[in-house]
mmCIF file of C-alpha atoms in Angstrom:
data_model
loop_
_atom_site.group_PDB
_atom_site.id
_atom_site.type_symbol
_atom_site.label_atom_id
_atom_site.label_comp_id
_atom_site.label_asym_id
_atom_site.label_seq_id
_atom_site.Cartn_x
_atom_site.Cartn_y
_atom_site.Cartn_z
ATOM 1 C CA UNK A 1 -28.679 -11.507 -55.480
ATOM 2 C CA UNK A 2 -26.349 -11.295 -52.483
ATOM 3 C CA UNK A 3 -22.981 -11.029 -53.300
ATOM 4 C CA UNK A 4 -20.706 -13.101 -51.512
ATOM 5 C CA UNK A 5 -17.473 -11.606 -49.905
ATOM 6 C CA UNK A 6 -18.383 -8.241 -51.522
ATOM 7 C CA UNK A 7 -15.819 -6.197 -49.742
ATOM 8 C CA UNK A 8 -13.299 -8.427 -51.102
ATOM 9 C CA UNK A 9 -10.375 -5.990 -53.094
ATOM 10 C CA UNK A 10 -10.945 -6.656 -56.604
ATOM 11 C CA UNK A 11 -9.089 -3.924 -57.964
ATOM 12 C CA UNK A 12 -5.969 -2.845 -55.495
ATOM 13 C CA UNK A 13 -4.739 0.094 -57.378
ATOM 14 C CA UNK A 14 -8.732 1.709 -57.881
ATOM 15 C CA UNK A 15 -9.671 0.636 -54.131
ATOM 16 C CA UNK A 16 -12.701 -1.241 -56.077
ATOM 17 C CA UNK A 17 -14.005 -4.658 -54.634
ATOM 18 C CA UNK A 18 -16.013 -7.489 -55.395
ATOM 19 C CA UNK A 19 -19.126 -5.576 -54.515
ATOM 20 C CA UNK A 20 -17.966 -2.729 -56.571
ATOM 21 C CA UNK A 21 -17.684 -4.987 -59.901
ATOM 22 C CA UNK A 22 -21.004 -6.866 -59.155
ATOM 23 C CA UNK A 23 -22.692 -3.546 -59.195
ATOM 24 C CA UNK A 24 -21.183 -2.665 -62.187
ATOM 25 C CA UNK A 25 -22.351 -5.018 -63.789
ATOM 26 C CA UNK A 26 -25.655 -5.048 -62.242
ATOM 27 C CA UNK A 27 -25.872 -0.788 -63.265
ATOM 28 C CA UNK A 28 -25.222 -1.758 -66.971
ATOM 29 C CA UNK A 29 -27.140 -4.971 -67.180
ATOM 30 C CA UNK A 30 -29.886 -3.099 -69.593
ATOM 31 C CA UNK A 31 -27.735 -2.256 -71.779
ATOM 32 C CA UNK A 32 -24.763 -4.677 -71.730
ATOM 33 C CA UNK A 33 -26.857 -8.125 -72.261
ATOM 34 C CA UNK A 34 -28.554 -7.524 -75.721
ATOM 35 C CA UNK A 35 -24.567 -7.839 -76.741
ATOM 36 C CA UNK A 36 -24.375 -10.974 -74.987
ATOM 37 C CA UNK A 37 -27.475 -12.687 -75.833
ATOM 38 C CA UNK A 38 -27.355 -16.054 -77.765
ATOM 39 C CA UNK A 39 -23.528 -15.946 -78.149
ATOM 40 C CA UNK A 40 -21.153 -18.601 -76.452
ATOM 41 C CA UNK A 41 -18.871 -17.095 -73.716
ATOM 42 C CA UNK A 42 -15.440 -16.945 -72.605
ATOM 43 C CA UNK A 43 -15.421 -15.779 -69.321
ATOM 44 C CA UNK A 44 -12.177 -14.246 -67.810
ATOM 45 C CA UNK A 45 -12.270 -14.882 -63.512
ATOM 46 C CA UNK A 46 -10.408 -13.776 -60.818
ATOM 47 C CA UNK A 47 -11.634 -15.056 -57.744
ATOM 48 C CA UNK A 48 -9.061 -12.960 -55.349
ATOM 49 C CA UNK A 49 -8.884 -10.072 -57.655
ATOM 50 C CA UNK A 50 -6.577 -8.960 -60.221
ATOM 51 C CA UNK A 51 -3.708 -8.949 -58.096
ATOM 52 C CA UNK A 52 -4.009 -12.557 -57.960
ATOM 53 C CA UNK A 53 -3.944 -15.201 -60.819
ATOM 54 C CA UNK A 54 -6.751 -15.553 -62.875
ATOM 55 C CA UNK A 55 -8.055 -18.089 -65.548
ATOM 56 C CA UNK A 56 -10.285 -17.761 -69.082
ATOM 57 C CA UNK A 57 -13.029 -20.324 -68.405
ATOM 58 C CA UNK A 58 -14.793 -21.234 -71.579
ATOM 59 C CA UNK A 59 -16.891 -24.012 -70.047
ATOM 60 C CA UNK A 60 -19.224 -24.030 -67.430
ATOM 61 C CA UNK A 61 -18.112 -25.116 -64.090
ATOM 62 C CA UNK A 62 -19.919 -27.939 -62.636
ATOM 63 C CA UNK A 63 -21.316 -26.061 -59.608
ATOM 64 C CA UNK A 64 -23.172 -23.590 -61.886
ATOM 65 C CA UNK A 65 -26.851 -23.585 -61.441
ATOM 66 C CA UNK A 66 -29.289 -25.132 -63.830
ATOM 67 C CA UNK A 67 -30.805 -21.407 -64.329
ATOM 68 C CA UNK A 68 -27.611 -21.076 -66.132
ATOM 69 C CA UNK A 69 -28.280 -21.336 -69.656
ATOM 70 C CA UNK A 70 -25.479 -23.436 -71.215
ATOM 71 C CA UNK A 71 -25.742 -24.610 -74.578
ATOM 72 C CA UNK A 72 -23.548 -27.581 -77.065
ATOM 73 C CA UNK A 73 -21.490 -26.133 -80.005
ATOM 74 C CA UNK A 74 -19.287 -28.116 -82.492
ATOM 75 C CA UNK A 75 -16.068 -27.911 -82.597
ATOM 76 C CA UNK A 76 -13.933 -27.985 -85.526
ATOM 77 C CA UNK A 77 -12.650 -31.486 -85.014
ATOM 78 C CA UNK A 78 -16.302 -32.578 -84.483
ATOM 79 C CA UNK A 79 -16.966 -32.812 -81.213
ATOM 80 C CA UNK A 80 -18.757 -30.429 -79.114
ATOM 81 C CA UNK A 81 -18.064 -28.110 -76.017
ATOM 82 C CA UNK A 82 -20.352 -26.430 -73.646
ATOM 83 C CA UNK A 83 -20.477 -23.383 -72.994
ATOM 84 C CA UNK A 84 -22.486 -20.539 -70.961
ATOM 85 C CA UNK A 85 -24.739 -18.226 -72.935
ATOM 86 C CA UNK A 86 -26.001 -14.912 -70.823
ATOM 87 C CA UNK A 87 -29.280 -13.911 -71.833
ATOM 88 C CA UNK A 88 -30.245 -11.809 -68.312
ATOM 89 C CA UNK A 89 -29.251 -9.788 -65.876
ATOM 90 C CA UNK A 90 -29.417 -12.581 -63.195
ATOM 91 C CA UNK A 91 -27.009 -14.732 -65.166
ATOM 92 C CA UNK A 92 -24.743 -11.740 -65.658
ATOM 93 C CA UNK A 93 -24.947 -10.479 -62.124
ATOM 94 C CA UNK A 94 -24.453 -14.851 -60.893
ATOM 95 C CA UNK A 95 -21.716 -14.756 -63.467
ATOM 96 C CA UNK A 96 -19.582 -11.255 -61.617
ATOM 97 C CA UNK A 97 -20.680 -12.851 -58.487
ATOM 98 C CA UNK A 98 -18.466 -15.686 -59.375
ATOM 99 C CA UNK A 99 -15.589 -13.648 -59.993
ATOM 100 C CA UNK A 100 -16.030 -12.904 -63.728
ATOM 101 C CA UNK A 101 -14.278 -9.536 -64.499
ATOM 102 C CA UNK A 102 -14.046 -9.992 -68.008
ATOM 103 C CA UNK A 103 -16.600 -11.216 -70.743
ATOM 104 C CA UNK A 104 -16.176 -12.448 -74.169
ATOM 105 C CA UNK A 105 -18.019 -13.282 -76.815
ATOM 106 C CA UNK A 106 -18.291 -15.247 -79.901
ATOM 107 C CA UNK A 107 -19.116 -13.449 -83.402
ATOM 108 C CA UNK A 108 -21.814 -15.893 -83.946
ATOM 109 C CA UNK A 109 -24.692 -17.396 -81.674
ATOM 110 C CA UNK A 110 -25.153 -20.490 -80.563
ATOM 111 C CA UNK A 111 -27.648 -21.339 -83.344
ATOM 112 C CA UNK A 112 -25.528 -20.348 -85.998
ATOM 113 C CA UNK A 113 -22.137 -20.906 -85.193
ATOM 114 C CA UNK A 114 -20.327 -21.517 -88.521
ATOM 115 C CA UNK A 115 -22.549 -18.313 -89.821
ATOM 116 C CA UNK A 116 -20.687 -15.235 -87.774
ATOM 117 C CA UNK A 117 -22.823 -11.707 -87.790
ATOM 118 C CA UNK A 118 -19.525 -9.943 -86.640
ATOM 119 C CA UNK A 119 -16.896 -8.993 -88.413
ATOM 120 C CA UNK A 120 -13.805 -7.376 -86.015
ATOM 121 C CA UNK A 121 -10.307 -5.647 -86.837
ATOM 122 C CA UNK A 122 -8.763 -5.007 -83.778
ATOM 123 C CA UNK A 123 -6.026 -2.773 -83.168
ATOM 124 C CA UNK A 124 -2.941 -3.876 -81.711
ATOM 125 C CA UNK A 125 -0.150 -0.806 -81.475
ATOM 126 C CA UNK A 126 3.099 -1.077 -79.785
ATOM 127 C CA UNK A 127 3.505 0.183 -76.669
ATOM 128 C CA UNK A 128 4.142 4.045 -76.773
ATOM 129 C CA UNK A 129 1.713 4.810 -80.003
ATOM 130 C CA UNK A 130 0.151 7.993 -79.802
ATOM 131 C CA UNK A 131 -3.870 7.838 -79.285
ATOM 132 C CA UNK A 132 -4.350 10.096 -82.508
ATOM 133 C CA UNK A 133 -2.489 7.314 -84.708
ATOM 134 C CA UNK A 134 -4.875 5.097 -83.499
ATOM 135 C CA UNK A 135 -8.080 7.175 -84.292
ATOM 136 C CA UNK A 136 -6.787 7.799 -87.918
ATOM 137 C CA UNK A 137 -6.386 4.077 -88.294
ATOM 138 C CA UNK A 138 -9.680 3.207 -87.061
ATOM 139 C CA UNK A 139 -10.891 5.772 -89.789
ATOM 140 C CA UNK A 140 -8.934 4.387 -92.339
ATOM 141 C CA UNK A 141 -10.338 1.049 -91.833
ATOM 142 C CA UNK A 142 -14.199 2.816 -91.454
ATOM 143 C CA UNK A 143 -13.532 4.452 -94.730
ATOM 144 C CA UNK A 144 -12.935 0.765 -96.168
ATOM 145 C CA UNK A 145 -15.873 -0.690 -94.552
ATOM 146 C CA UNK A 146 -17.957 1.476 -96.233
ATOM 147 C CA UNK A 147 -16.236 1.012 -100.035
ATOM 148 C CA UNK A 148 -17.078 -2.818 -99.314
ATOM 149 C CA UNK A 149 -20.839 -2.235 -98.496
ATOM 150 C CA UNK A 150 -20.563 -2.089 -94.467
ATOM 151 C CA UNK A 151 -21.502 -0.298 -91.758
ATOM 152 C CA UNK A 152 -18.433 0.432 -89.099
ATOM 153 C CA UNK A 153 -18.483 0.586 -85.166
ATOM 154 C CA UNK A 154 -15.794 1.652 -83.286
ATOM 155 C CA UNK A 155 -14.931 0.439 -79.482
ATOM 156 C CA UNK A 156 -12.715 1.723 -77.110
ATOM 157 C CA UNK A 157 -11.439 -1.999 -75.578
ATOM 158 C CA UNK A 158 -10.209 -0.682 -72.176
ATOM 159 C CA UNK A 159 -7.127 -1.967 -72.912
ATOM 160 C CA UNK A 160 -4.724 -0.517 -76.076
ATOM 161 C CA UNK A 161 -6.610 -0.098 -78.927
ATOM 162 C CA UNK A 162 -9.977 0.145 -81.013
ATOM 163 C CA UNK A 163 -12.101 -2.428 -82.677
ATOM 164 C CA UNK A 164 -13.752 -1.408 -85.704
ATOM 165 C CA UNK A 165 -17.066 -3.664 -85.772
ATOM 166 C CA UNK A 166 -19.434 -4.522 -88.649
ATOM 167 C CA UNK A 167 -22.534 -6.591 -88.551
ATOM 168 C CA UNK A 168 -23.393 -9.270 -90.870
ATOM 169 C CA UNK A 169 -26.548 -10.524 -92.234
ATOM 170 C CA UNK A 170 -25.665 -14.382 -90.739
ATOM 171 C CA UNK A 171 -25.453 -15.951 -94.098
ATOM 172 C CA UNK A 172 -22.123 -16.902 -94.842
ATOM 173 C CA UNK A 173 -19.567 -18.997 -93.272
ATOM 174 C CA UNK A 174 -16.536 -18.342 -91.191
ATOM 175 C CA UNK A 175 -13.763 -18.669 -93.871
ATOM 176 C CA UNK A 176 -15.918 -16.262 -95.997
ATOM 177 C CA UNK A 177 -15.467 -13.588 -93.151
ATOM 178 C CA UNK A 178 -12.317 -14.464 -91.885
ATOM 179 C CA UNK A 179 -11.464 -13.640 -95.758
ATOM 180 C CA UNK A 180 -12.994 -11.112 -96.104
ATOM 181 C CA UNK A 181 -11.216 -9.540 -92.824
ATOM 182 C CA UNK A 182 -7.706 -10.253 -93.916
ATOM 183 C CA UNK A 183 -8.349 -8.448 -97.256
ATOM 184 C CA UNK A 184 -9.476 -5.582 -95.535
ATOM 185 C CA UNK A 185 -7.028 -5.342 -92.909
ATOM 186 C CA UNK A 186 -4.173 -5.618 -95.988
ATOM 187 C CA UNK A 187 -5.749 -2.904 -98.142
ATOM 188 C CA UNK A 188 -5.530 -0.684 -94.623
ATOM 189 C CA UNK A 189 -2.197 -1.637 -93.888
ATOM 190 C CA UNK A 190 -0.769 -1.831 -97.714
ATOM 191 C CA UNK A 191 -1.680 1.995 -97.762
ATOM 192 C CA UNK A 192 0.877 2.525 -94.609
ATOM 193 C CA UNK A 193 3.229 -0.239 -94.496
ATOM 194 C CA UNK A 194 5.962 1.743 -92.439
ATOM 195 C CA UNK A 195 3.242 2.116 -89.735
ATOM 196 C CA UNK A 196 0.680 -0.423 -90.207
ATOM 197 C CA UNK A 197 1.277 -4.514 -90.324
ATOM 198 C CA UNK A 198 -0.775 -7.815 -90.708
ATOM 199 C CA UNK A 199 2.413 -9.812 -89.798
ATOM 200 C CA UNK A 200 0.876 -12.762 -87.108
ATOM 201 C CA UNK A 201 4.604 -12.830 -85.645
ATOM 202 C CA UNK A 202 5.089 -9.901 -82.998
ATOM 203 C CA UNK A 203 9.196 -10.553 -84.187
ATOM 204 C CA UNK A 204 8.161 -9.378 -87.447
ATOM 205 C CA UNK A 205 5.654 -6.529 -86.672
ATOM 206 C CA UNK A 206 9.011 -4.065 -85.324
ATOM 207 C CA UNK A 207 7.027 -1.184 -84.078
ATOM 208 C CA UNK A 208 3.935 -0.597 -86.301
ATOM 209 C CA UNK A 209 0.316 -1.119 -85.107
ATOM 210 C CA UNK A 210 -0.928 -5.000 -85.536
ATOM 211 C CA UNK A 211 -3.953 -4.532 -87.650
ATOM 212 C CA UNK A 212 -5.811 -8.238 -85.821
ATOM 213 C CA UNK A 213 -7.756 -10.251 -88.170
ATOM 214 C CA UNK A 214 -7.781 -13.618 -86.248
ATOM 215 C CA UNK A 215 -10.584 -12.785 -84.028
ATOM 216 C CA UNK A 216 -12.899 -13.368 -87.088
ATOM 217 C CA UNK A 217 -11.818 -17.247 -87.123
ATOM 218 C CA UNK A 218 -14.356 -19.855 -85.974
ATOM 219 C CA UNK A 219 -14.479 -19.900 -81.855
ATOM 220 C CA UNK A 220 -12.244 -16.767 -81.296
ATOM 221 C CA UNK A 221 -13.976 -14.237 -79.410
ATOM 222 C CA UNK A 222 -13.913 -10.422 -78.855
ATOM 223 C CA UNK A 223 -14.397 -8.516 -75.806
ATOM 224 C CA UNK A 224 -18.045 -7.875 -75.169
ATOM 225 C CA UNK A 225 -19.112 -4.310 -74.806
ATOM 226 C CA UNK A 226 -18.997 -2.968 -71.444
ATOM 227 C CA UNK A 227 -17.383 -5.371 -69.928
ATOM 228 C CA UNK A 228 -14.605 -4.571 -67.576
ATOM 229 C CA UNK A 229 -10.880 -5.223 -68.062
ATOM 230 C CA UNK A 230 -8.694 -6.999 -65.560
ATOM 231 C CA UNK A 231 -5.931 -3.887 -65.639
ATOM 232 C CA UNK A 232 -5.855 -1.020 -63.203
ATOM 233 C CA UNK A 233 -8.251 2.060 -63.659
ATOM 234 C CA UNK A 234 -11.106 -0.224 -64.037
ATOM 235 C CA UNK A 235 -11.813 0.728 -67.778
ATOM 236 C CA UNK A 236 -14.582 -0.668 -69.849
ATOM 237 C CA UNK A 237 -14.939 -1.623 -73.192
ATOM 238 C CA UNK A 238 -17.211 1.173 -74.659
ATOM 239 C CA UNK A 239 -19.108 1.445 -77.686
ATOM 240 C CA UNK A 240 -18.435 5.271 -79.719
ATOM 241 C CA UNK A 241 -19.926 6.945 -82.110
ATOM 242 C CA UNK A 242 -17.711 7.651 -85.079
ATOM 243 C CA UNK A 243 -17.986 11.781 -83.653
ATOM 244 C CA UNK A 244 -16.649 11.019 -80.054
ATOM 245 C CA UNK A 245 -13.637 9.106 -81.811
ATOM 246 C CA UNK A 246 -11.631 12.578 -81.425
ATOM 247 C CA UNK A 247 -10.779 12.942 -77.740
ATOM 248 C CA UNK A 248 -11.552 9.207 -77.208
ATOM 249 C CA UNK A 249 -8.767 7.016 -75.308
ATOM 250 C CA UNK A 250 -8.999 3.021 -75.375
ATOM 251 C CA UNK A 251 -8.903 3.260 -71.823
ATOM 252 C CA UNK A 252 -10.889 5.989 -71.075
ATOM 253 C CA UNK A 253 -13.814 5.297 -69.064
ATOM 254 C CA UNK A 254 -12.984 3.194 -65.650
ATOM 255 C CA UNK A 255 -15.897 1.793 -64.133
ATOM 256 C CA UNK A 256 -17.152 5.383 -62.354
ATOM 257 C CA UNK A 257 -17.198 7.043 -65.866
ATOM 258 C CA UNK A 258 -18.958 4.716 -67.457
ATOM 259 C CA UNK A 259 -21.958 4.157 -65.414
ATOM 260 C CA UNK A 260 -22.424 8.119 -65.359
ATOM 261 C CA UNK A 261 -21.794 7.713 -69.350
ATOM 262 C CA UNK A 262 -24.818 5.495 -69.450
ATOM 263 C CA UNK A 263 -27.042 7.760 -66.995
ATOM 264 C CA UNK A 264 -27.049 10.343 -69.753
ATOM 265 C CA UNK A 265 -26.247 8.303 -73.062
ATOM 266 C CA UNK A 266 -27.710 5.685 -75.048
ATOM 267 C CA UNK A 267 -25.634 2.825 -76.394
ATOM 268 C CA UNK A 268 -24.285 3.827 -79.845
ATOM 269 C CA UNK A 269 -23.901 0.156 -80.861
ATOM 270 C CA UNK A 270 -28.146 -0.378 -79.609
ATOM 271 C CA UNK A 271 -29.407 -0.585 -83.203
ATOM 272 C CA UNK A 272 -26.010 -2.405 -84.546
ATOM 273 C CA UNK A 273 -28.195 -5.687 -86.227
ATOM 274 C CA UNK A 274 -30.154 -2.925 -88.610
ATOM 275 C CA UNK A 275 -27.188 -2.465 -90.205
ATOM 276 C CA UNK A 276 -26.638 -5.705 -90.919
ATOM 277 C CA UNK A 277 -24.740 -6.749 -94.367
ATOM 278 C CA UNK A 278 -23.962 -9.532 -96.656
ATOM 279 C CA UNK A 279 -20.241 -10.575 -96.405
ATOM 280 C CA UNK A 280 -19.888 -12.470 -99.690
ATOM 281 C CA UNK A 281 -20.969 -9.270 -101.147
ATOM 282 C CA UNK A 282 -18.367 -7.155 -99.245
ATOM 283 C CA UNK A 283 -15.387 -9.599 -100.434
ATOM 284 C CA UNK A 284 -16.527 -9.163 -103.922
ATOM 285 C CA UNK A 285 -15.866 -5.645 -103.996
ATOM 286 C CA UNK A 286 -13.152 -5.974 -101.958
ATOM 287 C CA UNK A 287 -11.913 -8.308 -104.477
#
């Protein structure tokens, strides 16, 4: 695909541009859609670069090819929204080539929405927490995983924080998850309360780490793996194993980094739907 305008600054700080991102995206393609496929998207564009404004488009825009897959979900209120599903590399490449920096997904596909086979806690500190207080949490909230029957994950996000991840066998609903995620962010944060909080108001969180449940709510998203971030250095959201945790920083592999991750590494997360688990079970032993 030719990318239009590819020397187009994207990333003013990094001296990245348009062309740059598109061949990010194109680099990790192999490994980045498998995370992607069958999921609805939010897509996060900036046309003129970070510097300038940007939108979260969760619909696709009318100009989009019909080689864009783009598939009807229900919404809550019971209607129904369109939305893009990337199942390629063309589509992603198309979709960078469009000015998409940032993807996110759904914790369910497309043909089982109300059914998610994610669960997410995502770590929200205050500004100024120390990277080791955020790789004990993310153990903490492992260790509990695994006393409830699942498997754990853990991604940098490029941004702040972690997500701990664990996949679901798809069979029941949302409120069932997003239950099952509150109770097991509050036994992680009852264990700490001086440092660790489920409060939803910031007002009331004071300056302990936001232990983020809501993403596991019907049509919230997370951010995929390996996309970019629309913040300077360029990081990507990068799936760990649980032994690279240790000098791992949310932020710590721009764009650069991580395609010479991937040239030597396989994707921790590649065998993710193996480990798949029953969430009703979980919240019964989470009780």
């Amino acid at each position: 695909m030719k990318i239009s305008h590819a020397d187009k600054v994207f990333y003013p700080d990094d001296g990245l541009t348009k062309g740059d991102v598109a061949g990010y995206y194109r680099t990790v393609a192999d490994v980045m859609v498998p995370h992607l496929r069958g999921r609805p998207l939010t897509l996060r564009r900036f046309p003129d670069g970070i510097a300038k404004p940007g939108w979260f488009q969760k619909h696709p825009g009318e100009h989009f090819p019909d080689s864009i897959r783009v598939e009807r979900v229900p919404r809550r209120d019971g209607g129904t929204d369109d939305y893009v599903v990337c199942d390629d590399a063309e589509t992603l490449e198309y979709l960078a080539n469009q000015g998409t920096v940032e993807f996110h997904v759904w914790l369910s596909t497309v043909d089982a929405p109300g059914r998610p086979d994610r669960l997410v806690l995502d770590l929200d500190p205050p500004e100024g927490t120390p990277v080791a207080e955020l790789r004990a949490v993310s153990r903490r909230i492992r260790d509990e995983y695994e006393a409830a029957g699942l498997t754990a994950f853990v991604q940098a996000t490029g941004g702040r924080g972690f997500h701990v991840l664990a996949p679901l066998d798809a069979t029941a609903g949302t409120e069932v998850v997003l239950d099952l995620s509150r109770a097991l962010a509050d036994r992680v944060a009852a264990a700490d309360p001086d440092r660790l909080t489920t409060a939803q108001r910031k007002e009331k969180r004071g300056d302990r780490i936001f232990l983020d449940a809501n993403r596991n709510g019907y049509a919230q998203t997370f951010v995929a793996p390996y996309s970019l971030r629309a913040r300077p250095g360029a990081a990507a959201a990068t799936p760990l194993d649980w032994h690279e945790l240790g000098k791992a920083d949310p932020g710590g592999w721009s764009l650069t980094k991580e395609k010479q991750r991937l040239a030597r590494k396989d994707d921790p997360w590649r065998d993710l739907d193996r480990h798949a688990a029953s969430a009703e079970a979980a919240l019964a032993k989470v009780g």
